[in-house]
Amino acid sequence: MKVETREWGTLEVADESMVHFQEGLLGFEDLRKFVFIDEEAFRPFVWFVSAEDRDVGFAVADPFYFCSGSYNVSLSAGDEALLDLEEGDSIAIFVIVTVEDTGGRITGNLKGPIVLNTRNRLAKQVVVYGASYSVKEPMLSRRVVPLHSAMASAWAKG
Amino acid sequence: MLIRTRKLGENIRIGDKIKITVLDVKGGQVKLGIDAPPHIAVHREEIYQKILEENRRASGISPSTLKEVAATLQPRKRKRRGQEGS
């Protein structure tokens, strides 16, 4: 599948690396197809790009770059339905990263992480209730197991 | 906006699948119970707005910007491919 990007032109992306949203990201409800672009130079982030709008792309990362304790995400019945979650499925959880235009402060949205069902590539932005996580958690300086190690097979660039 | 007055314990139906019940009214706060099918997302408005705004703020990052930001975080011991900024 071909993905148009503004800076990098057309990328050929393996179909199995696509991520599908049955209910788009909040504010981007019409965009249902995204891909991970994992470049060495992006790490510890992964570029998460819309396959339908070349102006929409996010930096995403493992939540533990922004979370000093445990990170608990509970899925509602609705979340599970939209992920078509079945017994034995594996899920990946990642957060959207914001880089401030001025000052370059890096924060992660722990209040609204993205959950991906790795079996069927269905994803959903969920809302974490009952915890004090914010949409702007500052990045921690420590290093953790990076997201791309969990997603090494998630993309191909031709 | 459609306005309906409800007493404690009374409901409002939206279509045939959504029911909202007034569970408690105390000190300027109203507690609502919402029955809706799983595919209907129910969020507190302010949380919904915060996430939506943060998504918008984060949405336009270019690969070149992302590389610059990542470069500031690279551990010193790891060699990176390509040119190193000063």
Short mmCIF file of C-alpha atoms in Angstrom, two decimals:
data_model
loop_
_atom_site.label_atom_id
_atom_site.label_comp_id
_atom_site.label_asym_id
_atom_site.label_seq_id
_atom_site.Cartn_x
_atom_site.Cartn_y
_atom_site.Cartn_z
CA MET A 1 0.00 0.00 0.00
CA LYS A 2 1.28 3.46 -0.90
CA VAL A 3 1.37 6.25 1.66
CA GLU A 4 1.86 9.87 0.61
CA THR A 5 3.99 12.02 2.88
CA ARG A 6 4.82 15.68 2.52
CA GLU A 7 8.56 15.49 3.18
CA TRP A 8 9.36 11.96 2.09
CA GLY A 9 7.14 11.53 -0.94
CA THR A 10 5.46 8.20 -1.48
CA LEU A 11 6.32 5.31 0.81
CA GLU A 12 5.50 1.73 -0.02
CA VAL A 13 4.19 0.17 3.14
CA ALA A 14 3.40 -3.48 3.75
CA ASP A 15 -0.32 -4.03 4.24
CA GLU A 16 0.27 -5.94 7.45
CA SER A 17 1.98 -2.90 9.00
CA MET A 18 -1.15 -0.78 8.69
CA VAL A 19 -3.09 0.22 11.76
CA HIS A 20 -6.85 0.61 11.46
CA PHE A 21 -9.11 2.71 13.65
CA GLN A 22 -12.79 1.85 13.72
CA GLU A 23 -13.23 5.11 15.59
CA GLY A 24 -10.55 7.65 14.68
CA LEU A 25 -8.37 9.61 17.08
CA LEU A 26 -10.29 12.38 18.82
CA GLY A 27 -10.31 15.33 16.44
CA PHE A 28 -9.31 13.10 13.53
CA GLU A 29 -12.34 10.85 13.35
CA ASP A 30 -12.21 10.59 9.55
CA LEU A 31 -8.68 9.20 9.44
CA ARG A 32 -8.83 5.46 9.92
CA LYS A 33 -5.55 4.19 8.48
CA PHE A 34 -2.13 4.85 9.95
CA VAL A 35 1.32 3.31 9.61
CA PHE A 36 4.38 3.21 11.84
CA ILE A 37 7.58 4.56 10.35
CA ASP A 38 10.41 3.37 12.52
CA GLU A 39 13.71 5.05 11.63
CA GLU A 40 16.84 4.79 13.71
CA ALA A 41 17.04 8.59 13.71
CA PHE A 42 13.55 8.94 15.24
CA ARG A 43 14.26 6.82 18.27
CA PRO A 44 13.09 6.72 20.99
CA PHE A 45 10.07 7.83 18.99
CA VAL A 46 8.25 6.24 16.11
CA TRP A 47 6.54 8.31 13.45
CA PHE A 48 2.86 7.40 13.22
CA VAL A 49 1.53 8.68 9.93
CA SER A 50 -1.92 8.91 8.41
CA ALA A 51 -2.21 6.96 5.19
CA GLU A 52 -5.08 9.23 4.16
CA ASP A 53 -3.88 12.75 4.97
CA ARG A 54 -0.24 13.59 4.37
CA ASP A 55 -0.38 16.53 6.77
CA VAL A 56 -1.21 14.36 9.75
CA GLY A 57 1.57 12.52 11.50
CA PHE A 58 2.35 11.97 15.17
CA ALA A 59 5.38 11.15 17.20
CA VAL A 60 4.52 8.21 19.41
CA ALA A 61 6.45 6.47 22.14
CA ASP A 62 6.37 3.92 24.87
CA PRO A 63 4.39 5.32 27.83
CA PHE A 64 7.18 4.49 30.24
CA TYR A 65 9.23 7.40 28.96
CA PHE A 66 6.65 9.59 30.69
CA CYS A 67 5.57 7.51 33.64
CA SER A 68 7.59 7.02 36.79
CA GLY A 69 5.41 4.37 38.40
CA SER A 70 3.13 1.72 37.03
CA TYR A 71 0.88 2.60 34.14
CA ASN A 72 -2.56 1.09 34.28
CA VAL A 73 -4.91 1.22 31.35
CA SER A 74 -8.25 -0.46 31.75
CA LEU A 75 -10.32 -1.08 28.68
CA SER A 76 -14.06 -0.57 28.69
CA ALA A 77 -16.40 -3.03 27.04
CA GLY A 78 -16.65 -0.50 24.23
CA ASP A 79 -12.89 -0.35 23.83
CA GLU A 80 -12.70 -4.12 23.68
CA ALA A 81 -15.48 -4.27 21.12
CA LEU A 82 -13.81 -1.73 18.84
CA LEU A 83 -10.52 -3.61 19.13
CA ASP A 84 -12.32 -6.90 18.49
CA LEU A 85 -10.35 -8.19 21.44
CA GLU A 86 -10.43 -11.94 21.96
CA GLU A 87 -8.96 -14.26 24.53
CA GLY A 88 -5.25 -14.65 23.88
CA ASP A 89 -4.80 -11.47 21.84
CA SER A 90 -1.74 -9.33 22.44
CA ILE A 91 -2.03 -5.59 22.75
CA ALA A 92 0.53 -2.82 22.46
CA ILE A 93 0.08 0.50 24.23
CA PHE A 94 1.74 3.70 23.08
CA VAL A 95 1.24 7.41 23.66
CA ILE A 96 1.18 10.45 21.44
CA VAL A 97 4.06 12.85 22.02
CA THR A 98 3.81 16.62 21.79
CA VAL A 99 6.85 18.79 21.18
CA GLU A 100 6.27 22.43 22.05
CA ASP A 101 7.10 24.85 19.25
CA THR A 102 8.87 27.17 21.64
CA GLY A 103 11.22 25.65 24.14
CA GLY A 104 10.89 22.17 22.71
CA ARG A 105 9.41 20.67 25.86
CA ILE A 106 8.46 17.04 25.21
CA THR A 107 5.32 15.62 26.78
CA GLY A 108 3.34 12.43 26.40
CA ASN A 109 -0.42 12.02 26.52
CA LEU A 110 -0.92 9.41 29.22
CA LYS A 111 -4.58 10.30 29.60
CA GLY A 112 -5.41 9.18 26.06
CA PRO A 113 -3.07 6.35 25.03
CA ILE A 114 -3.50 4.32 21.86
CA VAL A 115 -4.13 0.62 22.26
CA LEU A 116 -3.35 -1.70 19.35
CA ASN A 117 -4.54 -5.26 18.96
CA THR A 118 -1.54 -6.85 17.27
CA ARG A 119 -3.58 -9.73 15.88
CA ASN A 120 -5.96 -7.74 13.71
CA ARG A 121 -4.13 -4.35 13.67
CA LEU A 122 -7.17 -2.59 15.12
CA ALA A 123 -6.36 0.39 17.31
CA LYS A 124 -8.25 2.81 19.50
CA GLN A 125 -7.43 5.88 21.50
CA VAL A 126 -8.79 5.13 24.93
CA VAL A 127 -9.42 7.41 27.87
CA VAL A 128 -7.82 6.47 31.18
CA TYR A 129 -10.12 7.33 34.06
CA GLY A 130 -9.49 7.13 37.76
CA ALA A 131 -5.80 7.98 37.57
CA SER A 132 -4.00 11.27 37.76
CA TYR A 133 -2.35 10.95 34.35
CA SER A 134 -2.44 14.10 32.28
CA VAL A 135 -2.45 14.77 28.55
CA LYS A 136 0.91 16.49 29.08
CA GLU A 137 3.19 14.31 31.18
CA PRO A 138 6.78 15.54 30.95
CA MET A 139 9.35 13.20 29.47
CA LEU A 140 11.55 11.43 31.99
CA SER A 141 15.27 11.22 31.52
CA ARG A 142 15.56 7.50 32.15
CA ARG A 143 15.65 4.95 29.36
CA VAL A 144 13.27 2.06 28.95
CA VAL A 145 12.75 -0.73 26.48
CA PRO A 146 11.85 1.20 23.37
CA LEU A 147 8.59 0.93 21.51
CA HIS A 148 10.26 0.01 18.26
CA SER A 149 11.55 -3.24 19.71
CA ALA A 150 7.94 -4.29 20.13
CA MET A 151 7.06 -3.11 16.67
CA ALA A 152 10.10 -4.16 14.71
CA SER A 153 8.01 -5.99 12.19
CA ALA A 154 5.40 -3.28 11.95
CA TRP A 155 6.58 -1.55 8.83
CA ALA A 156 8.48 -1.85 5.63
CA LYS A 157 9.70 0.99 3.48
CA GLY A 158 10.20 0.44 -0.18
CA MET B 1 -30.83 22.72 22.62
CA LEU B 2 -33.56 20.39 23.78
CA ILE B 3 -34.28 20.84 27.48
CA ARG B 4 -35.99 18.28 29.72
CA THR B 5 -36.58 18.53 33.45
CA ARG B 6 -36.08 15.27 35.35
CA LYS B 7 -36.43 14.26 38.99
CA LEU B 8 -34.22 11.91 40.96
CA GLY B 9 -34.49 8.39 39.59
CA GLU B 10 -36.11 9.47 36.34
CA ASN B 11 -34.67 8.75 32.92
CA ILE B 12 -34.10 10.17 29.53
CA ARG B 13 -34.07 7.93 26.49
CA ILE B 14 -32.04 8.78 23.41
CA GLY B 15 -33.13 6.52 20.59
CA ASP B 16 -33.88 2.99 21.67
CA LYS B 17 -30.38 2.12 22.91
CA ILE B 18 -29.32 4.95 25.22
CA LYS B 19 -30.76 5.63 28.66
CA ILE B 20 -29.62 8.31 31.08
CA THR B 21 -30.74 8.12 34.71
CA VAL B 22 -30.50 10.82 37.37
CA LEU B 23 -28.96 8.88 40.26
CA ASP B 24 -28.22 11.63 42.74
CA VAL B 25 -28.48 15.39 43.12
CA LYS B 26 -26.42 16.89 45.89
CA GLY B 27 -24.70 20.22 46.51
CA GLY B 28 -24.68 21.46 42.94
CA GLN B 29 -23.63 18.07 41.55
CA VAL B 30 -25.69 15.70 39.51
CA LYS B 31 -24.76 12.03 39.29
CA LEU B 32 -25.88 10.42 36.05
CA GLY B 33 -26.03 6.77 35.10
CA ILE B 34 -25.62 6.11 31.40
CA ASP B 35 -26.64 2.92 29.67
CA ALA B 36 -25.38 2.82 26.12
CA PRO B 37 -24.16 0.20 23.65
CA PRO B 38 -20.40 -0.49 23.77
CA HIS B 39 -19.68 1.31 20.50
CA ILE B 40 -21.04 4.60 21.88
CA ALA B 41 -18.17 6.46 23.55
CA VAL B 42 -19.16 8.32 26.70
CA HIS B 43 -16.66 10.86 28.03
CA ARG B 44 -16.69 13.81 30.36
CA GLU B 45 -16.68 16.79 28.04
CA GLU B 46 -13.60 18.45 29.53
CA ILE B 47 -11.50 15.28 29.22
CA TYR B 48 -12.69 14.74 25.67
CA GLN B 49 -11.74 18.34 24.80
CA LYS B 50 -8.32 18.09 26.44
CA ILE B 51 -7.38 14.96 24.52
CA LEU B 52 -8.77 16.37 21.29
CA GLU B 53 -6.75 19.58 21.68
CA GLU B 54 -3.60 17.67 22.58
CA ASN B 55 -4.06 15.45 19.51
CA ARG B 56 -4.32 18.56 17.34
CA ARG B 57 -1.23 20.11 18.88
CA ALA B 58 0.74 16.92 18.31
CA SER B 59 -0.56 16.16 14.84
CA GLY B 60 1.68 17.99 12.45
CA ILE B 61 5.16 16.88 13.37
CA SER B 62 7.41 16.43 10.34
CA PRO B 63 10.06 13.72 10.06
CA SER B 64 12.82 16.34 10.04
CA THR B 65 11.56 17.89 13.27
CA LEU B 66 11.20 14.45 14.81
CA LYS B 67 14.79 13.65 13.91
CA GLU B 68 16.01 16.90 15.48
CA VAL B 69 14.10 16.21 18.67
CA ALA B 70 15.29 12.61 18.82
CA ALA B 71 18.88 13.70 18.27
CA THR B 72 18.77 15.74 21.47
CA LEU B 73 17.84 12.56 23.36
CA GLN B 74 20.25 10.05 21.85
CA PRO B 75 22.43 8.41 24.46
CA ARG B 76 25.99 9.55 23.96
CA LYS B 77 27.37 6.04 23.80
CA ARG B 78 25.20 4.97 20.89
CA LYS B 79 26.51 5.76 17.43
CA ARG B 80 23.93 7.18 15.11
CA ARG B 81 23.79 6.74 11.42
CA GLY B 82 24.21 9.88 9.33
CA GLN B 83 25.68 13.18 10.32
CA GLU B 84 25.95 14.33 13.89
CA GLY B 85 25.01 17.92 14.73
CA SER B 86 27.42 19.97 16.76
#
